[in-house]
Coordinates of N, CA, C and O in Angstrom, one line a residue:
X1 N 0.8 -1.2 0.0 CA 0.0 0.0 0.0 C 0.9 1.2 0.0 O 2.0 1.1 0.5
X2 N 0.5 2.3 -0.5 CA 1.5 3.4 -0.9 C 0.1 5.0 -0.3 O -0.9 5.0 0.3
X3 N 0.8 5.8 -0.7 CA -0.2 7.2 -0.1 C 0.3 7.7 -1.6 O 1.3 7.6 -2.3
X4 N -1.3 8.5 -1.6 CA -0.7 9.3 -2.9 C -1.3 10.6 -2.3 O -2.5 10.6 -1.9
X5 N -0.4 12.0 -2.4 CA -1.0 13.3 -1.5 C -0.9 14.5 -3.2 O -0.3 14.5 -4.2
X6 N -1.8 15.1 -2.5 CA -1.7 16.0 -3.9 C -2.7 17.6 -3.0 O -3.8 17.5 -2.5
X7 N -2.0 18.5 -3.0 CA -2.3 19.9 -2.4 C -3.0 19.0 -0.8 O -2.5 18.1 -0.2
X8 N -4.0 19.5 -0.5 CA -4.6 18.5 1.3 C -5.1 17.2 1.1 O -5.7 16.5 1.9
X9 N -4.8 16.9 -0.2 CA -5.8 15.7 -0.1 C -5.0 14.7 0.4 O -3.9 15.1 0.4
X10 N -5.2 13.2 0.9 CA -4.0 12.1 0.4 C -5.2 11.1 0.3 O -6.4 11.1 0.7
X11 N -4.4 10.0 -0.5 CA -5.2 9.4 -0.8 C -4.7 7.4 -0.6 O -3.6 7.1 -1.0
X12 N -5.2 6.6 -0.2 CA -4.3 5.4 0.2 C -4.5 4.7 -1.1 O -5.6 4.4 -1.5
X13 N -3.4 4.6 -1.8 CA -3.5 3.9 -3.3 C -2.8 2.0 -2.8 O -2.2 1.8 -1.7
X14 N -2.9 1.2 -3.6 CA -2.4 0.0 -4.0 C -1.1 0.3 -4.9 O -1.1 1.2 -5.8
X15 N -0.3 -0.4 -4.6 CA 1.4 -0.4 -5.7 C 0.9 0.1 -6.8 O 1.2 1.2 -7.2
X16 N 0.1 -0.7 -7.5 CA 0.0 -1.2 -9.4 C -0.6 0.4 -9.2 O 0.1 1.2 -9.8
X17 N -1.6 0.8 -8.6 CA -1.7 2.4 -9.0 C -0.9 3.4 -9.3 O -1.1 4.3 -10.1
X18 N 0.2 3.1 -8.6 CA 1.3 4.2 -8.4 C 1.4 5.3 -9.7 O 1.0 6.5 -9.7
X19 N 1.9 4.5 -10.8 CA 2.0 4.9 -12.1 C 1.2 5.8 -12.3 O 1.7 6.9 -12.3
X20 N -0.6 5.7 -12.7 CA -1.4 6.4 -12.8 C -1.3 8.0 -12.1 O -1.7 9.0 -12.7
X21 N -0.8 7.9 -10.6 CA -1.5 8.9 -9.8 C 0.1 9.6 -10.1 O 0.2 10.7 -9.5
X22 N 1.2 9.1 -10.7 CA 2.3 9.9 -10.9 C 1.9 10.9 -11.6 O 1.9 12.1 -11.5
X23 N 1.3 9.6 -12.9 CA 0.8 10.7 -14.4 C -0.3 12.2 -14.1 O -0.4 13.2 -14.8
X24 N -1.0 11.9 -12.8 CA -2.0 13.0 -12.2 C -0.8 14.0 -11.4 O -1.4 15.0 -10.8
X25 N 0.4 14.1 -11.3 CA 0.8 14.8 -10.1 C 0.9 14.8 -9.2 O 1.5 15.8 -8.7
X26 N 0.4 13.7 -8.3 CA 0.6 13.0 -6.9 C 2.0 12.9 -6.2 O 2.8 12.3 -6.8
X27 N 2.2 13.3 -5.2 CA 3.1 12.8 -4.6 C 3.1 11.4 -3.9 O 2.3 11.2 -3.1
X28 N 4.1 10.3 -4.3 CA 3.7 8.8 -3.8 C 4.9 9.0 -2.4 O 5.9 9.6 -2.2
X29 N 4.0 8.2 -1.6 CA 4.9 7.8 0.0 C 4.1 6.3 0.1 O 3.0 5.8 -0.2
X30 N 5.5 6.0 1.0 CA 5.5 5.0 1.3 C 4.1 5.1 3.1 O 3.4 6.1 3.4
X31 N 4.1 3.9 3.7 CA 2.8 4.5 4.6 C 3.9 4.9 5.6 O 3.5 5.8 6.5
X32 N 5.1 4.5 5.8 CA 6.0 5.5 7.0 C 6.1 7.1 6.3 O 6.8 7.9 6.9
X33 N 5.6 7.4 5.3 CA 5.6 8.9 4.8 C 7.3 9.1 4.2 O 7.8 10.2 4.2
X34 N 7.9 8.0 3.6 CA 9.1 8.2 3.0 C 8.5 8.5 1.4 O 7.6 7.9 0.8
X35 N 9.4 9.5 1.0 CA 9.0 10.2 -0.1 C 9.6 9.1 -1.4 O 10.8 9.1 -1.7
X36 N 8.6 8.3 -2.1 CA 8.9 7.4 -3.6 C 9.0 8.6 -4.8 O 9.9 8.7 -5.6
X37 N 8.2 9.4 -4.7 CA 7.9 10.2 -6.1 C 7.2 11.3 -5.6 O 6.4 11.4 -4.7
X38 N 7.9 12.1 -6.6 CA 7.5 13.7 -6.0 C 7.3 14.4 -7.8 O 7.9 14.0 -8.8
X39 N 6.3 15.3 -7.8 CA 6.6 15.8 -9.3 C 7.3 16.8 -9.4 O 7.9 17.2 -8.4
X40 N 7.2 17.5 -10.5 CA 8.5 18.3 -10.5 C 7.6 19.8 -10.0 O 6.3 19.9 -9.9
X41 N 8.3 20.6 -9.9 CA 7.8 21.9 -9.5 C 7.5 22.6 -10.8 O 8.2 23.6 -10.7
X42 N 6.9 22.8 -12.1 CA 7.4 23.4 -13.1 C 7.3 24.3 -13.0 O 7.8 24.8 -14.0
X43 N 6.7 25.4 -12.1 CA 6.8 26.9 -11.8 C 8.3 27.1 -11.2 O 8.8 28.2 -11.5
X44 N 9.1 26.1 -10.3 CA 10.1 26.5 -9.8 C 11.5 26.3 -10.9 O 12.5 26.9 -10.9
X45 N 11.1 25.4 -11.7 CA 11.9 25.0 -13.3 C 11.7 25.5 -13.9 O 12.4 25.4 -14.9
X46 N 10.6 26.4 -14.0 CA 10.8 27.4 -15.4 C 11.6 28.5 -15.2 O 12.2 29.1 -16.1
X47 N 11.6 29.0 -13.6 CA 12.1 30.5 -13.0 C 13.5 29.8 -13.0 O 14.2 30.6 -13.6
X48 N 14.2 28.7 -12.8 CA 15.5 28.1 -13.2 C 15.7 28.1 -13.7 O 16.8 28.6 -13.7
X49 N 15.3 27.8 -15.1 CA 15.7 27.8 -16.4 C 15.8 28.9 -16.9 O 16.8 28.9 -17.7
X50 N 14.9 30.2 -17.0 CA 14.9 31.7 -17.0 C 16.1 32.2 -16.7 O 16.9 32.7 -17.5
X51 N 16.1 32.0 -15.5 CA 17.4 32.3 -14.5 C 19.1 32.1 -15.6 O 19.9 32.9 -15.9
X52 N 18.8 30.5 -15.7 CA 19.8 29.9 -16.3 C 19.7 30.8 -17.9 O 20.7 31.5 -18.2
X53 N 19.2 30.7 -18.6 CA 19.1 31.3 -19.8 C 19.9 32.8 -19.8 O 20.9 32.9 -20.6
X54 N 19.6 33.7 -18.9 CA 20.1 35.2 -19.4 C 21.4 35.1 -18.8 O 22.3 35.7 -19.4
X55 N 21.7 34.5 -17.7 CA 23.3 33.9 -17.2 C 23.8 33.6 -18.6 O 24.6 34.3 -19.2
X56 N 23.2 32.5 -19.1 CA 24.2 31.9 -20.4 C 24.0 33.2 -21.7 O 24.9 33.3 -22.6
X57 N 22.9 34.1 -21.7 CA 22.6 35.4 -22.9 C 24.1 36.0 -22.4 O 24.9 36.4 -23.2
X58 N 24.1 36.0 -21.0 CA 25.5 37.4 -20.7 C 26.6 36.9 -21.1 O 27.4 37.6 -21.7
X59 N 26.8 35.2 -20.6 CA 28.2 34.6 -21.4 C 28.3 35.1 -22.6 O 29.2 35.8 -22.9
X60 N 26.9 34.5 -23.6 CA 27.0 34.5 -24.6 C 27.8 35.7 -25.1 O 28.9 35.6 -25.6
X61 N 27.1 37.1 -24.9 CA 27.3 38.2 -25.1 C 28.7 38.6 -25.0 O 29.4 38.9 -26.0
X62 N 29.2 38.4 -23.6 CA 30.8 38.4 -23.1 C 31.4 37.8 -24.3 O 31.9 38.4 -25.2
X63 N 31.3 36.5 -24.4 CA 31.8 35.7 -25.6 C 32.2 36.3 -27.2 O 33.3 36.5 -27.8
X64 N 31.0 36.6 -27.4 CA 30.8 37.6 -28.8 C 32.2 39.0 -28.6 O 33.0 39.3 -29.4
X65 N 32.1 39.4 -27.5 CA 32.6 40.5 -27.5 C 34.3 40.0 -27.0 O 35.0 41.0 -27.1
X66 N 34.6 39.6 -26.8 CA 36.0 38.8 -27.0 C 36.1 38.4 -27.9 O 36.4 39.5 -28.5
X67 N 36.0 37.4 -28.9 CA 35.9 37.2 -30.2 C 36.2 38.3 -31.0 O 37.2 38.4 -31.7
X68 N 35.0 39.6 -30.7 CA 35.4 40.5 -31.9 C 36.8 41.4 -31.4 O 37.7 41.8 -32.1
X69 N 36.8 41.4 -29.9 CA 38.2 42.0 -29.7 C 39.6 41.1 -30.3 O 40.7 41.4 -30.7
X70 N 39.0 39.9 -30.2 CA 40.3 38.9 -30.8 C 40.7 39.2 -32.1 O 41.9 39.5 -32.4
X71 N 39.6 39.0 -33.0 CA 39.5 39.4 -34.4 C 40.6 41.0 -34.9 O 41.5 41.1 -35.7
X72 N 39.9 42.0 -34.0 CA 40.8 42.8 -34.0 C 42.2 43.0 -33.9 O 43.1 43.4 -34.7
X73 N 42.2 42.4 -32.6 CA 43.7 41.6 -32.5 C 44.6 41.2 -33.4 O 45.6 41.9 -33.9
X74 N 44.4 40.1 -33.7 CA 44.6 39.3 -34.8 C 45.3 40.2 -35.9 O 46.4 40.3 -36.4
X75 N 43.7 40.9 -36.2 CA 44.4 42.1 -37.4 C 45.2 42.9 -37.0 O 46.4 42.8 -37.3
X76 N 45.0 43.5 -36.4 CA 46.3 44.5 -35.4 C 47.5 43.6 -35.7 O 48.3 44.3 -36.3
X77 N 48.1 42.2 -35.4 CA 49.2 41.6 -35.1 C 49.7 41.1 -36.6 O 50.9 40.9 -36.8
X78 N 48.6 40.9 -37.6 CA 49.4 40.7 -38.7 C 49.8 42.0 -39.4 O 50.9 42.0 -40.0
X79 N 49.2 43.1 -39.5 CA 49.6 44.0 -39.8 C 50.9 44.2 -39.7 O 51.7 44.2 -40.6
X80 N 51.2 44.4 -37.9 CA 52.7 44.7 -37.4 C 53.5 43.6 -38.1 O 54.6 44.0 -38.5
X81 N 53.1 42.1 -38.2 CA 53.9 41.1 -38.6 C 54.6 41.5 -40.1 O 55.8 41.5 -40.4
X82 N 53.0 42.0 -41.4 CA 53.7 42.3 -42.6 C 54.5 43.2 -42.1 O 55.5 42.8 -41.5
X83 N 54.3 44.6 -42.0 CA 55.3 45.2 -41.2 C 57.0 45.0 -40.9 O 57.9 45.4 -41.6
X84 N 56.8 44.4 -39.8 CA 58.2 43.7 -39.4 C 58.7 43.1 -40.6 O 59.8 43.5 -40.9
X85 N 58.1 42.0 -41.5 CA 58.4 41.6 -42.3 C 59.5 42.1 -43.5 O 60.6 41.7 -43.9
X86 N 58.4 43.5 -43.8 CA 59.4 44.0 -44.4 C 60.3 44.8 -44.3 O 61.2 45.1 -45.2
X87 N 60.3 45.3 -43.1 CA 61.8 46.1 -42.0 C 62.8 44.9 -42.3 O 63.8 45.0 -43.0
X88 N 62.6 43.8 -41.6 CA 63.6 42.6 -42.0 C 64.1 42.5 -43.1 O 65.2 42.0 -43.0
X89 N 63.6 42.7 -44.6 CA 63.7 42.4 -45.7 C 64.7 43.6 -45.8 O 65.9 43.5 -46.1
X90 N 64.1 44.6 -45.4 CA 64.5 46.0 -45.8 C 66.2 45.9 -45.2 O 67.1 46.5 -45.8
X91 N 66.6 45.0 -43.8 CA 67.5 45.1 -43.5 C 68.5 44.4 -44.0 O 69.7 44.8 -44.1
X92 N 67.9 43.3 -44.4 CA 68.5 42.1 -45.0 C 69.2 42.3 -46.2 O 70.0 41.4 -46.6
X93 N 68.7 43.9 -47.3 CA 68.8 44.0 -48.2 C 70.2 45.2 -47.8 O 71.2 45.2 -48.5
X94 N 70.0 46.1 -46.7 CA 71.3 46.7 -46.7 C 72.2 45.9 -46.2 O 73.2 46.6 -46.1
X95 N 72.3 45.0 -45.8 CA 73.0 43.9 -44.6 C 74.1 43.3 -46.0 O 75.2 42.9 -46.0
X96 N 73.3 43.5 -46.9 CA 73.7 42.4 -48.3 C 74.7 43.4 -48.8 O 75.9 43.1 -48.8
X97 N 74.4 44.8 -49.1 CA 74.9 45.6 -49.5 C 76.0 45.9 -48.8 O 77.1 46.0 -49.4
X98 N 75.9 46.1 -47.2 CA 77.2 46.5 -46.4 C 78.3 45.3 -46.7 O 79.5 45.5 -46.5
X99 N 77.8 44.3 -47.1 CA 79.1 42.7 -47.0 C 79.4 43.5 -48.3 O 80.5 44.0 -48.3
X100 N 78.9 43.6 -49.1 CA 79.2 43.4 -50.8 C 80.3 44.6 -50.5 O 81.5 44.4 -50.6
X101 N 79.7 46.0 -50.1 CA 80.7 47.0 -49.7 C 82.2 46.9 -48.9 O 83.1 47.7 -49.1
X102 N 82.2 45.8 -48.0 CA 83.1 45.6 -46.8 C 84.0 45.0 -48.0 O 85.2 45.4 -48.3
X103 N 83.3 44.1 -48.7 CA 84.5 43.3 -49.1 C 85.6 44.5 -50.5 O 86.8 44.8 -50.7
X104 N 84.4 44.7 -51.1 CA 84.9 45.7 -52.3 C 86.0 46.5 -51.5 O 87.0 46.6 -52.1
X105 N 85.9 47.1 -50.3 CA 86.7 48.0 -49.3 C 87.8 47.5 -49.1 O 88.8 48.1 -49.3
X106 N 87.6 46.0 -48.7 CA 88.9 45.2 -48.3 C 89.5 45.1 -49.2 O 90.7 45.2 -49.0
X107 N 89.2 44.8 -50.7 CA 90.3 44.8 -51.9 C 90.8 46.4 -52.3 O 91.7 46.7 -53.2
X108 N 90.1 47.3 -51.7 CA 90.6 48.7 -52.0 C 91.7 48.8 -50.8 O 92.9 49.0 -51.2
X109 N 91.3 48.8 -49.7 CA 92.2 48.6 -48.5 C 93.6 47.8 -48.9 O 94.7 48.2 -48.4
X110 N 93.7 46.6 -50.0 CA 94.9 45.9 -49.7 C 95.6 46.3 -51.0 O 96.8 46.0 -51.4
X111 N 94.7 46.9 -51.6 CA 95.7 47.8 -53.2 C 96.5 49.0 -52.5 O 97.7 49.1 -52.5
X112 N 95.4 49.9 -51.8 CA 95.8 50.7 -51.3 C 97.4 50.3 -50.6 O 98.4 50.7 -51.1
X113 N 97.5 49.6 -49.5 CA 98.1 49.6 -49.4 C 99.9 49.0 -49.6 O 101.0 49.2 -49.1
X114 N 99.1 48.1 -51.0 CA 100.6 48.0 -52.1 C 100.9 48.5 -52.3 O 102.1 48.4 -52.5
X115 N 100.0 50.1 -52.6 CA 100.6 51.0 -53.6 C 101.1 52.0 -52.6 O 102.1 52.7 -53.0
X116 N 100.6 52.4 -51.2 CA 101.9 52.6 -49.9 C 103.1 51.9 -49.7 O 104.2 52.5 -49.5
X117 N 103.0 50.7 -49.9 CA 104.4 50.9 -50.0 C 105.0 50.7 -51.0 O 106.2 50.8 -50.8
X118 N 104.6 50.5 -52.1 CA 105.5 51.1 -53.5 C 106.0 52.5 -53.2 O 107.1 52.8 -53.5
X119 N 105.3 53.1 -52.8 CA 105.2 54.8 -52.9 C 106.1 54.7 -52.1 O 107.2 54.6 -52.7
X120 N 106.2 54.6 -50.5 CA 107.3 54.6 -49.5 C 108.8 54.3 -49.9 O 109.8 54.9 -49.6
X121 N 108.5 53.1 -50.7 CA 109.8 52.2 -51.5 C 110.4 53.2 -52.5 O 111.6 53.3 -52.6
X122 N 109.8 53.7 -53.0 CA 110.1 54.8 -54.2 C 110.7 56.2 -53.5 O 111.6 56.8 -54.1
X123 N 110.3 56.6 -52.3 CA 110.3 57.7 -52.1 C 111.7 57.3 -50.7 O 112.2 58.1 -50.0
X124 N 111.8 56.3 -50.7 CA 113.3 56.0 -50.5 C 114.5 56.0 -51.1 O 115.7 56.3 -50.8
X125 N 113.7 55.6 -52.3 CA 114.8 55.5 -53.1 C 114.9 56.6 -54.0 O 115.8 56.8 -54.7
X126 N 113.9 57.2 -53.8 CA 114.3 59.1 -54.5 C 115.6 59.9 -53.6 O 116.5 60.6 -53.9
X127 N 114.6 59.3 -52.3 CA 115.8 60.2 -50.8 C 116.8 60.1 -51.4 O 117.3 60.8 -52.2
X128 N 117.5 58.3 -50.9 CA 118.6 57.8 -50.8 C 119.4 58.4 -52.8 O 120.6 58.7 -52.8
X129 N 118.9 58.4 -53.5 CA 119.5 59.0 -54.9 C 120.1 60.5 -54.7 O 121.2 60.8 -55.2
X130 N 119.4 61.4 -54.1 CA 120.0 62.4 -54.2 C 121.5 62.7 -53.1 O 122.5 63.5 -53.2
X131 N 121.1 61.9 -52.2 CA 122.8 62.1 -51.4 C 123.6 60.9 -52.3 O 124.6 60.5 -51.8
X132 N 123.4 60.4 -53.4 CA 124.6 59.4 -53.8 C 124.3 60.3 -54.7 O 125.1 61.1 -54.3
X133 N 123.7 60.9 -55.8 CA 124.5 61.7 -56.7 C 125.0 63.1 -55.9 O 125.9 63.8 -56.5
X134 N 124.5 63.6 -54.9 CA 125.1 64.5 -53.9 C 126.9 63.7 -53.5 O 127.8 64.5 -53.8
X135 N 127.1 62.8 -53.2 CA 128.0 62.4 -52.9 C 129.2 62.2 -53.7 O 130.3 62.4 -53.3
X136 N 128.9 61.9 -55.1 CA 129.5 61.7 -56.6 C 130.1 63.1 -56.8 O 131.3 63.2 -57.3
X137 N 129.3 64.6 -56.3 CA 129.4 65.3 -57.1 C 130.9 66.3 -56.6 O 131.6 67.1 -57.2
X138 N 130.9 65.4 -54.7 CA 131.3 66.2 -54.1 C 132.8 65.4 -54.1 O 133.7 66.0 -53.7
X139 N 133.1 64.5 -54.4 CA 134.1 63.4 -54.4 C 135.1 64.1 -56.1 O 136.3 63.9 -56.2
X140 N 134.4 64.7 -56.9 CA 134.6 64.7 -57.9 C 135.7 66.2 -57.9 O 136.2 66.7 -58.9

């Protein structure tokens, strides 16, 4: 034997009933008054679910609005990326030029200074010429 209660009424059902007086909204107990089946509250599940809905609208909302900040982002960062890109290129291109220069330099640098001391070598041997025909002239 089971109790089936519904707002003041209660009512003493048989087991095999149970089922039916669920489908009515009944609350089923056992006859010590232990609770088998209870129905649902749907006025208190719809204010839950309400509830729950504009919590998840605000996520949602939040959500959206990160996204488009990201989006932004994003563009913001490849921009700077082309950007940088071509600063690098741009460097890479005088970087090419300073070697190509350095080295052209170094072969000017090592003529140059062959041709110091050719010059030095010469301008010794200009010195040293004029005290030996200085010397010839005075011997004479």
């Amino acid at each position: 034997m089971l109790k089936a209660a519904k707002k003041n009424r209660v009512l003493r059902i048989p087991d095999e009933k149970a089922a039916e007086y669920k489908k009515l909204g009944y609350t089923i107990t056992d006859m010590t008054g232990k609770v088998i089946y209870e129905p649902e509250d749907t006025a208190k599940k719809a204010s839950a679910l309400a509830a729950e809905n504009e919590n998840l609208q605000e996520r949602l909302h939040e959500a959206a609005e990160y996204a488009e900040n990201g989006d932004k982002k994003i563009a913001a960062l490849e921009a700077e990326n082309a950007e940088l890109k071509n600063r690098v290129s741009e460097l890479e291109t005088q970087l090419d030029e300073a070697e190509a220069s350095a080295g052209a330099d170094d072969e000017k640098i090592v003529n140059l200074e062959a041709e110091n001391a050719e010059l030095k070598a010469k301008i010794k041997e200009l010195e040293a010429a004029p005290k030996s025909t200085a010397k010839k002239t005075t011997n004479k």
